[in-house]
mmCIF file of C-alpha atoms in Angstrom:
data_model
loop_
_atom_site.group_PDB
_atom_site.id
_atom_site.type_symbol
_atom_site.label_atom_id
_atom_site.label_comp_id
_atom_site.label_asym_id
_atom_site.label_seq_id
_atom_site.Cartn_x
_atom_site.Cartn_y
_atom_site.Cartn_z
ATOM 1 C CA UNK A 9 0.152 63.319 6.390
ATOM 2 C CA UNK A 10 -0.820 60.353 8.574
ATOM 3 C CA UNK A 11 -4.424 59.941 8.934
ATOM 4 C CA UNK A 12 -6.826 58.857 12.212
ATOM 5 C CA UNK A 13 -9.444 56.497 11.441
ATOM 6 C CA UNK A 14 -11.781 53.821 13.345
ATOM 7 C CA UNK A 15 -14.222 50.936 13.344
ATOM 8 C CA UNK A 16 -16.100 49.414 15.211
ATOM 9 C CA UNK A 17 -17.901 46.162 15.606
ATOM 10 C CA UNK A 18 -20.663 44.145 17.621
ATOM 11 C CA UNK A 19 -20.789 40.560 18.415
ATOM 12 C CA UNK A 20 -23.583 38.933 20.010
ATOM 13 C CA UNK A 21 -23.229 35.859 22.709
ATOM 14 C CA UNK A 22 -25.537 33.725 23.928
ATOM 15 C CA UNK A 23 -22.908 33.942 27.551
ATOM 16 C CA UNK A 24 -23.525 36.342 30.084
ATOM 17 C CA UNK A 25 -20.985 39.407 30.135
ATOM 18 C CA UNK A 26 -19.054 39.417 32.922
ATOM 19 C CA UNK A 27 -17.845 35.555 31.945
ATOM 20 C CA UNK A 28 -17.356 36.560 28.408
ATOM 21 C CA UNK A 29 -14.906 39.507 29.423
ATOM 22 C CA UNK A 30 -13.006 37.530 31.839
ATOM 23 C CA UNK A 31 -12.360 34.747 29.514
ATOM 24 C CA UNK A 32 -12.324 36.541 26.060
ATOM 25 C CA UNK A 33 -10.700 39.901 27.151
ATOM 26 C CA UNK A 34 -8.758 39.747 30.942
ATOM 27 C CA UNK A 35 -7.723 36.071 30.408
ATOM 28 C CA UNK A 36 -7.761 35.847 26.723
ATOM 29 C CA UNK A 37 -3.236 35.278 27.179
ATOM 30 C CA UNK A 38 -4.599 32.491 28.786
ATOM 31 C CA UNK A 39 -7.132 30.867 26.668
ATOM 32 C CA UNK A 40 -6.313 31.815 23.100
ATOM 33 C CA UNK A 41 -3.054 29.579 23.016
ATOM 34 C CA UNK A 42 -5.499 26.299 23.818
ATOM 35 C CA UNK A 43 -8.306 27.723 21.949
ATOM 36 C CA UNK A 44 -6.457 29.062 18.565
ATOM 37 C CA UNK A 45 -3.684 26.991 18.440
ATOM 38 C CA UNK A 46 -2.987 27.727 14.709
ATOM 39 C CA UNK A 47 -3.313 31.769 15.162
ATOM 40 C CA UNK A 48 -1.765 32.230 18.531
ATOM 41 C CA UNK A 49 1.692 30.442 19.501
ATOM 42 C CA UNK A 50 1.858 31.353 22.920
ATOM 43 C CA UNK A 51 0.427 34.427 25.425
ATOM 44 C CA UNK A 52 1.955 35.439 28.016
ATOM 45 C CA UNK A 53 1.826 38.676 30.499
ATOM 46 C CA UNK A 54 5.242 40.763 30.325
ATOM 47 C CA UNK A 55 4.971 43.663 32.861
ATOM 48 C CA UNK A 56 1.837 43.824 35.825
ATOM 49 C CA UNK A 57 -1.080 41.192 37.276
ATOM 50 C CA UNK A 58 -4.046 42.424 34.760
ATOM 51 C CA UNK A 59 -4.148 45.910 36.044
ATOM 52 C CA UNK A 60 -3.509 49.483 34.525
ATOM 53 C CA UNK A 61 -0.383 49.512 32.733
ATOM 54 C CA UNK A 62 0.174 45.500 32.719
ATOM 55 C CA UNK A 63 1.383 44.869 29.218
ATOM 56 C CA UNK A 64 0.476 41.286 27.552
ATOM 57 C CA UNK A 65 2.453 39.699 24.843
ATOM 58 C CA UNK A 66 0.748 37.637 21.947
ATOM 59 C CA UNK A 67 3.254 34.918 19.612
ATOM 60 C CA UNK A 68 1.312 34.491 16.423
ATOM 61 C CA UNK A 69 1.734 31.533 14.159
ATOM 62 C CA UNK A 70 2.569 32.051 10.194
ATOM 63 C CA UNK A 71 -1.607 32.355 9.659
ATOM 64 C CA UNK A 72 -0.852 36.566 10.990
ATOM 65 C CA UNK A 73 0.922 38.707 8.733
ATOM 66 C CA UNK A 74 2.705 39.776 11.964
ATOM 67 C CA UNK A 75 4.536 37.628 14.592
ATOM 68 C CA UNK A 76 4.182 39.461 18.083
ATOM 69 C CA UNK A 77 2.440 42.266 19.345
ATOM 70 C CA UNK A 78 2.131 44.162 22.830
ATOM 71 C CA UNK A 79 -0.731 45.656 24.463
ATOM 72 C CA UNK A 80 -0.645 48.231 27.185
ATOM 73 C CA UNK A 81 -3.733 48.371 29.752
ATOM 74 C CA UNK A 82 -4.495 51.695 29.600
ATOM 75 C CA UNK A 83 -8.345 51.439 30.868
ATOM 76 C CA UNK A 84 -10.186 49.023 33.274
ATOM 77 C CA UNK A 85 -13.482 48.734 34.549
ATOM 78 C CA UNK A 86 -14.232 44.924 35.368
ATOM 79 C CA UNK A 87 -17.669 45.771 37.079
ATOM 80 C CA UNK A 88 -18.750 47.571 33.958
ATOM 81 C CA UNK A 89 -16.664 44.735 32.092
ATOM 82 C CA UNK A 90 -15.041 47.871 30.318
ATOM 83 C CA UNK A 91 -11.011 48.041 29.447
ATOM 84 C CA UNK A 92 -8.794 49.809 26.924
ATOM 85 C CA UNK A 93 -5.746 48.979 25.278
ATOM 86 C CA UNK A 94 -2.827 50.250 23.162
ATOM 87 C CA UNK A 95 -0.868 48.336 20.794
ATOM 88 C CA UNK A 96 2.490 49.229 21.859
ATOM 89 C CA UNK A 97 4.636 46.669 19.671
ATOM 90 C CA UNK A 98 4.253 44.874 16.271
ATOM 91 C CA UNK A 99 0.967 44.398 14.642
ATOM 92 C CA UNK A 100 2.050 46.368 12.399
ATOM 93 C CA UNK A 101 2.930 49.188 14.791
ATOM 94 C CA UNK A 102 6.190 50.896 13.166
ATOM 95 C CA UNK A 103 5.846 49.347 9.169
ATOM 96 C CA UNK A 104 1.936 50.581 8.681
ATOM 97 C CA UNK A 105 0.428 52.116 11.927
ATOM 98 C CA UNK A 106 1.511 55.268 13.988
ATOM 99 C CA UNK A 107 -0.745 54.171 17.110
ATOM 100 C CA UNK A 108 -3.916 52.309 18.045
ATOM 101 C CA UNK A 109 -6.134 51.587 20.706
ATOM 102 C CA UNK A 110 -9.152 49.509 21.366
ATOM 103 C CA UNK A 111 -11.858 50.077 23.621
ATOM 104 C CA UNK A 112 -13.677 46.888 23.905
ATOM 105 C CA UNK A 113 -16.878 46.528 26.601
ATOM 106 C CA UNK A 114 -19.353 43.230 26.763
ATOM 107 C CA UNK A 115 -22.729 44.659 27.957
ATOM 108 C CA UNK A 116 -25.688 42.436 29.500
ATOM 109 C CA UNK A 117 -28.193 41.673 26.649
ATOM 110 C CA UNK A 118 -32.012 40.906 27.621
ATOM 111 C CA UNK A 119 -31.856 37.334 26.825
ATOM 112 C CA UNK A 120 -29.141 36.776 29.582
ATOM 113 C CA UNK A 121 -26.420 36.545 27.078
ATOM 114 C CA UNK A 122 -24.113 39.590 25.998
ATOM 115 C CA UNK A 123 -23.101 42.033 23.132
ATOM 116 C CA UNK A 124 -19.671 42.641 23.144
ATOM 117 C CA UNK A 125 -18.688 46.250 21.697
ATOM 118 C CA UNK A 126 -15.221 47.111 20.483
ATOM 119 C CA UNK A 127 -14.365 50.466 18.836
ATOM 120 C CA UNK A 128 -10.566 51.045 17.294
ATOM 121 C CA UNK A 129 -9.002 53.316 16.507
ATOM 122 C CA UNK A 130 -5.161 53.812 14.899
ATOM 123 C CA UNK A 131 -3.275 56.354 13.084
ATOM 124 C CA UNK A 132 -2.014 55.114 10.205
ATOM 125 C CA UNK A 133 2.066 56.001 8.653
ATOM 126 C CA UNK A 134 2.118 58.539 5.769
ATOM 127 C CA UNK A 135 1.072 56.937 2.656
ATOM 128 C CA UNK A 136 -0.209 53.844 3.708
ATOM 129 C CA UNK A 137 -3.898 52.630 2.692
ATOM 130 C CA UNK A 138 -6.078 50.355 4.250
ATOM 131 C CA UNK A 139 -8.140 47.826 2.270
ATOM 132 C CA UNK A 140 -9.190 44.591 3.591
ATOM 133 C CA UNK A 141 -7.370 44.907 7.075
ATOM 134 C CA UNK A 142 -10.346 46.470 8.959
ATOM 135 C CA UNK A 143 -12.770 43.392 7.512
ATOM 136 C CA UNK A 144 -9.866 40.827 8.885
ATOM 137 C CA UNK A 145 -9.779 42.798 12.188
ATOM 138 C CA UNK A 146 -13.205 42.531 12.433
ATOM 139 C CA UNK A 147 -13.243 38.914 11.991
ATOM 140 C CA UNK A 148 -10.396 38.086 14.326
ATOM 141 C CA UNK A 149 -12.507 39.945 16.789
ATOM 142 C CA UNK A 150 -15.803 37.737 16.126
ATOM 143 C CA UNK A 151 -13.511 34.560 16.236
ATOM 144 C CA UNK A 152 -11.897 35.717 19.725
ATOM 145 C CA UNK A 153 -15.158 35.861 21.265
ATOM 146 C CA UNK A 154 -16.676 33.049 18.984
ATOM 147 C CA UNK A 155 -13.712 30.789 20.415
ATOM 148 C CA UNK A 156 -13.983 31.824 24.084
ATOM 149 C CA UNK A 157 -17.776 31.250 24.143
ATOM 150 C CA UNK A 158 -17.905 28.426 22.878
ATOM 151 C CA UNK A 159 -15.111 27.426 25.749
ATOM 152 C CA UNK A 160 -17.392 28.847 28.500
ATOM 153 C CA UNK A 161 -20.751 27.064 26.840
ATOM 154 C CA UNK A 162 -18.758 23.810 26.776
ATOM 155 C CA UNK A 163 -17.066 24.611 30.478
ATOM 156 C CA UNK A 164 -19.991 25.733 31.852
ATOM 157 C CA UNK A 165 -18.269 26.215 35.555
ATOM 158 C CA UNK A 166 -15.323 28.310 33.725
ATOM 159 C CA UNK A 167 -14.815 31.967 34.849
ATOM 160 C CA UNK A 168 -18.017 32.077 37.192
#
């Protein structure tokens, strides 16, 4: 029998949170072609403007053991710089995972910067096992928001 389980993770940034969700979550299609050239291929929305139910595609390079994968917006709240997703396509979905979602949100911290949050959860097939996968998710995660803030530090007017 298939099995839920989740993570989660926090990242610190020294960028304030609304800029760090626009550029490292909404726009991310965007950015993470320029900004991880050897992870990401290409990025590009397939179905909707950024709202509820818009579905992004992501091209990955031979560094992923995957080479696409679809997310569904299922969950936005840009005030609260809030959204959730579900992988609807590749990463795995179909070969090792059932489902999975991520709920990611970048709250204010007190030294003007943010703390982005993400918590995710998936369903794995019948007899597979996890073992390093959730310590590579979480650093894809950290590099993500690594990569974007160090694009909005060094373009300071970006995503204002």
């Amino acid at each position: 029998m298939a099995s839920t389980n989740s993570w989660t993770h926090e990242i610190e940034s020294s960028v304030a949170a609304p800029r760090l969700f626009r550029a490292g979550v909404m726009d991310w299609h965007t950015l993470a072609p320029k900004l991880a050239p050897h992870i990401v291929a290409s990025a590009h929305p397939v179905n909707g403007e950024g709202s509820i139910g818009s579905v992004r595609q992501f091209n990955f390079t031979s560094a992923m053991p995957f080479s696409v994968m679809k997310e569904r917006l299922e969950f936005l709240d840009e005030e609260k710089c809030e959204c959730k997703s579900t992988l609807i396509e590749g990463g795995g979905i179909g070969s090792a995972i059932e489902t999975a979602t991520s709920h990611i949100k970048v709250e204010p911290a007190a030294n003007g910067g943010s703390v982005v949050k993400v918590d995710s959860t998936y369903k794995l097939l019948p007899g597979v096992e996890v073992n390093d996968e959730i310590t590579k998710a979480r650093e894809s995660v950290t590099a993500i928001f690594k990569a974007a803030e160090a694009y909005l530090i060094a373009n300071p007017d970006a995503y204002n």
